[in-house]
PDB file of C-alpha atoms in Angstrom:
ATOM      1  CA  MET F   1       0.000   0.000   0.000  1.00  0.00           C
ATOM      2  CA  GLY F   2       2.500   2.594  -1.185  1.00  0.00           C
ATOM      3  CA  SER F   3       0.016   5.152  -2.503  1.00  0.00           C
ATOM      4  CA  ILE F   4       0.388   8.858  -1.896  1.00  0.00           C
ATOM      5  CA  ALA F   5      -1.950  10.341   0.713  1.00  0.00           C
ATOM      6  CA  SER F   6      -4.621  12.771  -0.433  1.00  0.00           C
ATOM      7  CA  LYS F   7      -4.713  16.380   0.773  1.00  0.00           C
ATOM      8  CA  GLY F   8      -7.632  15.476   3.027  1.00  0.00           C
ATOM      9  CA  GLN F   9      -5.707  12.591   4.576  1.00  0.00           C
ATOM     10  CA  LEU F  10      -2.679  14.832   5.143  1.00  0.00           C
ATOM     11  CA  ARG F  11      -4.869  17.516   6.722  1.00  0.00           C
ATOM     12  CA  MET F  12      -6.522  14.980   9.043  1.00  0.00           C
ATOM     13  CA  SER F  13      -3.130  13.604  10.059  1.00  0.00           C
ATOM     14  CA  PHE F  14      -2.053  17.123  11.019  1.00  0.00           C
ATOM     15  CA  VAL F  15      -5.337  17.744  12.887  1.00  0.00           C
ATOM     16  CA  ARG F  16      -4.927  14.510  14.871  1.00  0.00           C
ATOM     17  CA  TRP F  17      -1.322  15.337  15.776  1.00  0.00           C
ATOM     18  CA  ALA F  18      -2.240  18.934  16.684  1.00  0.00           C
ATOM     19  CA  ALA F  19      -5.156  17.786  18.861  1.00  0.00           C
ATOM     20  CA  PHE F  20      -2.669  15.744  20.888  1.00  0.00           C
ATOM     21  CA  VAL F  21       0.562  17.772  20.743  1.00  0.00           C
ATOM     22  CA  VAL F  22      -0.671  21.338  21.303  1.00  0.00           C
ATOM     23  CA  PRO F  23      -2.541  20.556  24.557  1.00  0.00           C
ATOM     24  CA  LEU F  24       0.398  18.406  25.718  1.00  0.00           C
ATOM     25  CA  VAL F  25       2.914  21.217  25.129  1.00  0.00           C
ATOM     26  CA  LEU F  26       0.594  23.686  26.887  1.00  0.00           C
ATOM     27  CA  LEU F  27       0.045  21.328  29.826  1.00  0.00           C
ATOM     28  CA  LEU F  28       3.742  20.603  30.307  1.00  0.00           C
ATOM     29  CA  GLY F  29       4.583  24.309  30.027  1.00  0.00           C
ATOM     30  CA  PHE F  30       1.859  25.151  32.556  1.00  0.00           C
ATOM     31  CA  LEU F  31       3.073  22.460  34.982  1.00  0.00           C
ATOM     32  CA  SER F  32       6.656  23.706  34.713  1.00  0.00           C
ATOM     33  CA  GLY F  33       5.525  27.280  35.287  1.00  0.00           C
ATOM     34  CA  ARG F  34       3.455  26.274  38.310  1.00  0.00           C
ATOM     35  CA  SER F  35       6.056  23.898  39.805  1.00  0.00           C
ATOM     36  CA  VAL F  36       7.543  26.773  41.795  1.00  0.00           C
ATOM     37  CA  PRO F  37       6.333  30.294  42.548  1.00  0.00           C
ATOM     38  CA  ALA F  38       7.389  32.377  39.553  1.00  0.00           C
ATOM     39  CA  GLY F  39       7.342  36.005  38.511  1.00  0.00           C
ATOM     40  CA  ASN F  40       5.742  38.411  40.933  1.00  0.00           C
ATOM     41  CA  GLU F  41       4.463  35.458  43.015  1.00  0.00           C
ATOM     42  CA  ASN F  42       8.080  34.765  43.962  1.00  0.00           C
ATOM     43  CA  ALA F  43       9.424  37.033  46.722  1.00  0.00           C
ATOM     44  CA  TRP F  44      13.030  36.194  45.804  1.00  0.00           C
ATOM     45  CA  TYR F  45      12.449  37.274  42.185  1.00  0.00           C
ATOM     46  CA  VAL F  46      10.721  40.465  43.290  1.00  0.00           C
ATOM     47  CA  ALA F  47      13.804  41.292  45.430  1.00  0.00           C
ATOM     48  CA  LEU F  48      16.188  40.933  42.469  1.00  0.00           C
ATOM     49  CA  ALA F  49      17.524  43.961  40.629  1.00  0.00           C
ATOM     50  CA  LYS F  50      16.109  43.771  37.104  1.00  0.00           C
ATOM     51  CA  PRO F  51      16.942  45.701  33.938  1.00  0.00           C
ATOM     52  CA  ALA F  52      14.692  48.577  32.870  1.00  0.00           C
ATOM     53  CA  PHE F  53      13.467  46.604  29.846  1.00  0.00           C
ATOM     54  CA  THR F  54      11.935  43.850  32.013  1.00  0.00           C
ATOM     55  CA  PRO F  55       8.323  43.453  30.850  1.00  0.00           C
ATOM     56  CA  PRO F  56       5.469  43.634  33.357  1.00  0.00           C
ATOM     57  CA  GLY F  57       4.697  40.311  35.010  1.00  0.00           C
ATOM     58  CA  TRP F  58       1.487  39.653  33.055  1.00  0.00           C
ATOM     59  CA  VAL F  59       3.420  39.552  29.756  1.00  0.00           C
ATOM     60  CA  PHE F  60       5.214  36.290  30.564  1.00  0.00           C
ATOM     61  CA  PRO F  61       2.233  33.907  30.887  1.00  0.00           C
ATOM     62  CA  VAL F  62       0.568  35.484  27.845  1.00  0.00           C
ATOM     63  CA  ALA F  63       3.737  35.238  25.746  1.00  0.00           C
ATOM     64  CA  TRP F  64       4.468  31.674  26.825  1.00  0.00           C
ATOM     65  CA  THR F  65       0.906  30.549  26.111  1.00  0.00           C
ATOM     66  CA  VAL F  66       1.064  31.913  22.559  1.00  0.00           C
ATOM     67  CA  LEU F  67       4.570  30.509  22.027  1.00  0.00           C
ATOM     68  CA  TYR F  68       3.657  27.050  23.333  1.00  0.00           C
ATOM     69  CA  ILE F  69       0.660  26.966  20.987  1.00  0.00           C
ATOM     70  CA  LEU F  70       2.859  27.956  18.030  1.00  0.00           C
ATOM     71  CA  ILE F  71       5.622  25.461  18.742  1.00  0.00           C
ATOM     72  CA  GLY F  72       3.015  22.777  19.423  1.00  0.00           C
ATOM     73  CA  PHE F  73       1.552  23.354  15.957  1.00  0.00           C
ATOM     74  CA  ALA F  74       5.070  23.366  14.492  1.00  0.00           C
ATOM     75  CA  LEU F  75       5.822  19.984  16.058  1.00  0.00           C
ATOM     76  CA  ALA F  76       2.436  18.592  14.976  1.00  0.00           C
ATOM     77  CA  SER F  77       3.223  19.655  11.419  1.00  0.00           C
ATOM     78  CA  ILE F  78       6.506  17.755  11.519  1.00  0.00           C
ATOM     79  CA  LEU F  79       4.998  14.670  13.137  1.00  0.00           C
ATOM     80  CA  ALA F  80       2.305  14.636  10.447  1.00  0.00           C
ATOM     81  CA  ALA F  81       4.995  14.632   7.738  1.00  0.00           C
ATOM     82  CA  ARG F  82       5.141  10.855   7.495  1.00  0.00           C
ATOM     83  CA  GLY F  83       8.005   9.668   5.373  1.00  0.00           C
ATOM     84  CA  ALA F  84       9.999  12.894   5.748  1.00  0.00           C
ATOM     85  CA  ARG F  85      13.667  11.993   5.973  1.00  0.00           C
ATOM     86  CA  LEU F  86      14.491  14.341   8.866  1.00  0.00           C
ATOM     87  CA  ARG F  87      11.248  13.885  10.811  1.00  0.00           C
ATOM     88  CA  VAL F  88      12.755  11.832  13.661  1.00  0.00           C
ATOM     89  CA  LEU F  89      15.744  14.180  14.001  1.00  0.00           C
ATOM     90  CA  GLY F  90      13.443  17.217  14.092  1.00  0.00           C
ATOM     91  CA  ALA F  91      11.244  15.627  16.747  1.00  0.00           C
ATOM     92  CA  ALA F  92      14.301  14.619  18.810  1.00  0.00           C
ATOM     93  CA  LEU F  93      15.784  18.127  18.662  1.00  0.00           C
ATOM     94  CA  PHE F  94      12.411  19.574  19.629  1.00  0.00           C
ATOM     95  CA  ALA F  95      12.169  17.176  22.583  1.00  0.00           C
ATOM     96  CA  GLY F  96      15.680  18.120  23.743  1.00  0.00           C
ATOM     97  CA  GLN F  97      15.105  21.864  23.658  1.00  0.00           C
ATOM     98  CA  PHE F  98      11.646  21.486  25.206  1.00  0.00           C
ATOM     99  CA  ALA F  99      12.977  19.374  28.093  1.00  0.00           C
ATOM    100  CA  LEU F 100      15.519  22.117  28.834  1.00  0.00           C
ATOM    101  CA  ASN F 101      12.772  24.728  28.500  1.00  0.00           C
ATOM    102  CA  LEU F 102      10.702  22.906  31.120  1.00  0.00           C
ATOM    103  CA  ALA F 103      13.718  22.706  33.453  1.00  0.00           C
ATOM    104  CA  TRP F 104      14.492  26.429  33.249  1.00  0.00           C
ATOM    105  CA  THR F 105      11.673  27.744  35.498  1.00  0.00           C
ATOM    106  CA  PRO F 106      12.405  25.456  38.474  1.00  0.00           C
ATOM    107  CA  LEU F 107      16.127  26.118  38.051  1.00  0.00           C
ATOM    108  CA  PHE F 108      15.774  29.909  37.934  1.00  0.00           C
ATOM    109  CA  PHE F 109      12.824  30.582  40.239  1.00  0.00           C
ATOM    110  CA  GLY F 110      13.069  27.533  42.500  1.00  0.00           C
ATOM    111  CA  ALA F 111      16.787  26.891  42.897  1.00  0.00           C
ATOM    112  CA  HIS F 112      17.779  30.555  42.301  1.00  0.00           C
ATOM    113  CA  LYS F 113      20.597  29.405  39.981  1.00  0.00           C
ATOM    114  CA  VAL F 114      20.562  32.396  37.645  1.00  0.00           C
ATOM    115  CA  GLY F 115      23.984  31.635  36.135  1.00  0.00           C
ATOM    116  CA  THR F 116      23.149  28.008  35.461  1.00  0.00           C
ATOM    117  CA  ALA F 117      19.759  29.102  34.080  1.00  0.00           C
ATOM    118  CA  LEU F 118      21.609  31.391  31.653  1.00  0.00           C
ATOM    119  CA  VAL F 119      23.688  28.444  30.400  1.00  0.00           C
ATOM    120  CA  VAL F 120      20.469  26.434  30.008  1.00  0.00           C
ATOM    121  CA  ILE F 121      18.726  29.190  28.056  1.00  0.00           C
ATOM    122  CA  VAL F 122      21.700  29.435  25.691  1.00  0.00           C
ATOM    123  CA  ALA F 123      21.464  25.651  25.181  1.00  0.00           C
ATOM    124  CA  ILE F 124      17.697  25.950  24.598  1.00  0.00           C
ATOM    125  CA  LEU F 125      18.311  28.648  22.003  1.00  0.00           C
ATOM    126  CA  ALA F 126      21.037  26.629  20.250  1.00  0.00           C
ATOM    127  CA  LEU F 127      18.880  23.495  20.118  1.00  0.00           C
ATOM    128  CA  SER F 128      15.893  25.561  18.993  1.00  0.00           C
ATOM    129  CA  VAL F 129      17.887  27.066  16.124  1.00  0.00           C
ATOM    130  CA  ALA F 130      18.907  23.551  15.095  1.00  0.00           C
ATOM    131  CA  THR F 131      15.295  22.392  15.454  1.00  0.00           C
ATOM    132  CA  THR F 132      14.066  25.277  13.314  1.00  0.00           C
ATOM    133  CA  TYR F 133      16.650  24.519  10.634  1.00  0.00           C
ATOM    134  CA  VAL F 134      15.652  20.843  10.502  1.00  0.00           C
ATOM    135  CA  PHE F 135      11.967  21.814  10.506  1.00  0.00           C
ATOM    136  CA  SER F 136      12.659  24.135   7.536  1.00  0.00           C
ATOM    137  CA  ARG F 137      13.994  21.152   5.601  1.00  0.00           C
ATOM    138  CA  ILE F 138      10.680  19.332   6.170  1.00  0.00           C
ATOM    139  CA  ARG F 139       8.028  22.070   6.227  1.00  0.00           C
ATOM    140  CA  VAL F 140       8.822  25.767   5.943  1.00  0.00           C
ATOM    141  CA  SER F 141       5.584  26.622   7.759  1.00  0.00           C
ATOM    142  CA  ALA F 142       6.779  24.637  10.807  1.00  0.00           C
ATOM    143  CA  ALA F 143      10.037  26.591  10.848  1.00  0.00           C
ATOM    144  CA  ALA F 144       8.122  29.867  10.519  1.00  0.00           C
ATOM    145  CA  MET F 145       6.061  28.962  13.597  1.00  0.00           C
ATOM    146  CA  MET F 146       9.320  28.555  15.549  1.00  0.00           C
ATOM    147  CA  VAL F 147      10.616  32.073  14.738  1.00  0.00           C
ATOM    148  CA  PRO F 148       8.664  33.972  17.446  1.00  0.00           C
ATOM    149  CA  TYR F 149       9.903  31.387  19.965  1.00  0.00           C
ATOM    150  CA  LEU F 150      13.498  31.981  18.856  1.00  0.00           C
ATOM    151  CA  ALA F 151      13.039  35.738  19.206  1.00  0.00           C
ATOM    152  CA  TRP F 152      11.536  35.363  22.692  1.00  0.00           C
ATOM    153  CA  LEU F 153      14.320  32.982  23.761  1.00  0.00           C
ATOM    154  CA  ALA F 154      16.927  35.516  22.614  1.00  0.00           C
ATOM    155  CA  PHE F 155      15.129  38.248  24.577  1.00  0.00           C
ATOM    156  CA  ALA F 156      14.777  35.992  27.634  1.00  0.00           C
ATOM    157  CA  GLY F 157      18.469  35.121  27.377  1.00  0.00           C
ATOM    158  CA  VAL F 158      19.442  38.803  27.410  1.00  0.00           C
ATOM    159  CA  LEU F 159      17.089  39.396  30.333  1.00  0.00           C
ATOM    160  CA  ASN F 160      18.590  36.419  32.230  1.00  0.00           C
ATOM    161  CA  TRP F 161      22.124  37.662  31.439  1.00  0.00           C
ATOM    162  CA  GLN F 162      21.287  41.133  32.766  1.00  0.00           C
ATOM    163  CA  ILE F 163      19.855  39.633  35.959  1.00  0.00           C
ATOM    164  CA  VAL F 164      23.112  37.693  36.403  1.00  0.00           C
ATOM    165  CA  GLN F 165      25.068  40.939  35.913  1.00  0.00           C
ATOM    166  CA  LEU F 166      22.886  42.973  38.274  1.00  0.00           C
ATOM    167  CA  ASN F 167      22.710  40.283  40.982  1.00  0.00           C
ATOM    168  CA  PRO F 168      26.091  38.602  41.460  1.00  0.00           C
ATOM    169  CA  ASN F 169      24.820  37.243  44.777  1.00  0.00           C
ATOM    170  CA  ALA F 170      21.389  36.164  43.463  1.00  0.00           C
ATOM    171  CA  GLU F 171      21.469  32.766  45.158  1.00  0.00           C
ATOM    172  CA  THR F 172      21.825  34.344  48.607  1.00  0.00           C
ATOM    173  CA  ILE F 173      19.295  37.175  48.282  1.00  0.00           C
ATOM    174  CA  VAL F 174      16.670  36.973  51.002  1.00  0.00           C
ATOM    175  CA  PRO F 175      13.598  39.134  50.441  1.00  0.00           C
ATOM    176  CA  ALA F 176      12.804  41.791  53.018  1.00  0.00           C
ATOM    177  CA  GLY F 177      10.750  40.328  55.851  1.00  0.00           C
ATOM    178  CA  GLY F 178      12.104  36.810  55.265  1.00  0.00           C
ATOM    179  CA  THR F 179      10.632  34.057  53.212  1.00  0.00           C
ATOM    180  CA  SER F 180       9.535  30.493  53.558  1.00  0.00           C
ATOM    181  CA  GLN F 181      11.195  29.655  50.232  1.00  0.00           C
ATOM    182  CA  MET F 182      14.295  27.560  50.362  1.00  0.00           C
ATOM    183  CA  ILE F 183      17.433  29.335  49.217  1.00  0.00           C
ATOM    184  CA  GLY F 184      20.530  27.525  48.146  1.00  0.00           C
TER     185      GLY F 184
END
């Protein structure tokens, strides 16, 4: 049965993958974001010196929701590309960068390891560039859906780097009035 799939069959394959992958990416991103107090819910983060270009706290969950939806659709598009030579590599690169992405929030906000988090975000960005390149070799539209994510990762990397620069003692900062959060 080596026949070529019809446009309708290809569309349904994408819809099935998207119906599974997009909610999964959103759920995992949400769980990572809620695994530790983050943003303005985190007294340690509030006590950090931050650069002037730090967006207001509400921007982060909105941006991440949109980005997770986009990269979920990008991955679904690749997974639906049955027979594509680089499909497995693209999915593996995506999984690698996404696993690091999920680890970043607990590392930064939970463990207060801002320097290590910077190294992780650089690795996420590098793997995401590789992912986007491989995606472009399979489906240009999938690569295009990764571009806003790449831009946000670059911005987040600069923001993380500035926090490292402004807070050389970030791991030991204790918010005014004490905290019940573990530091160290």
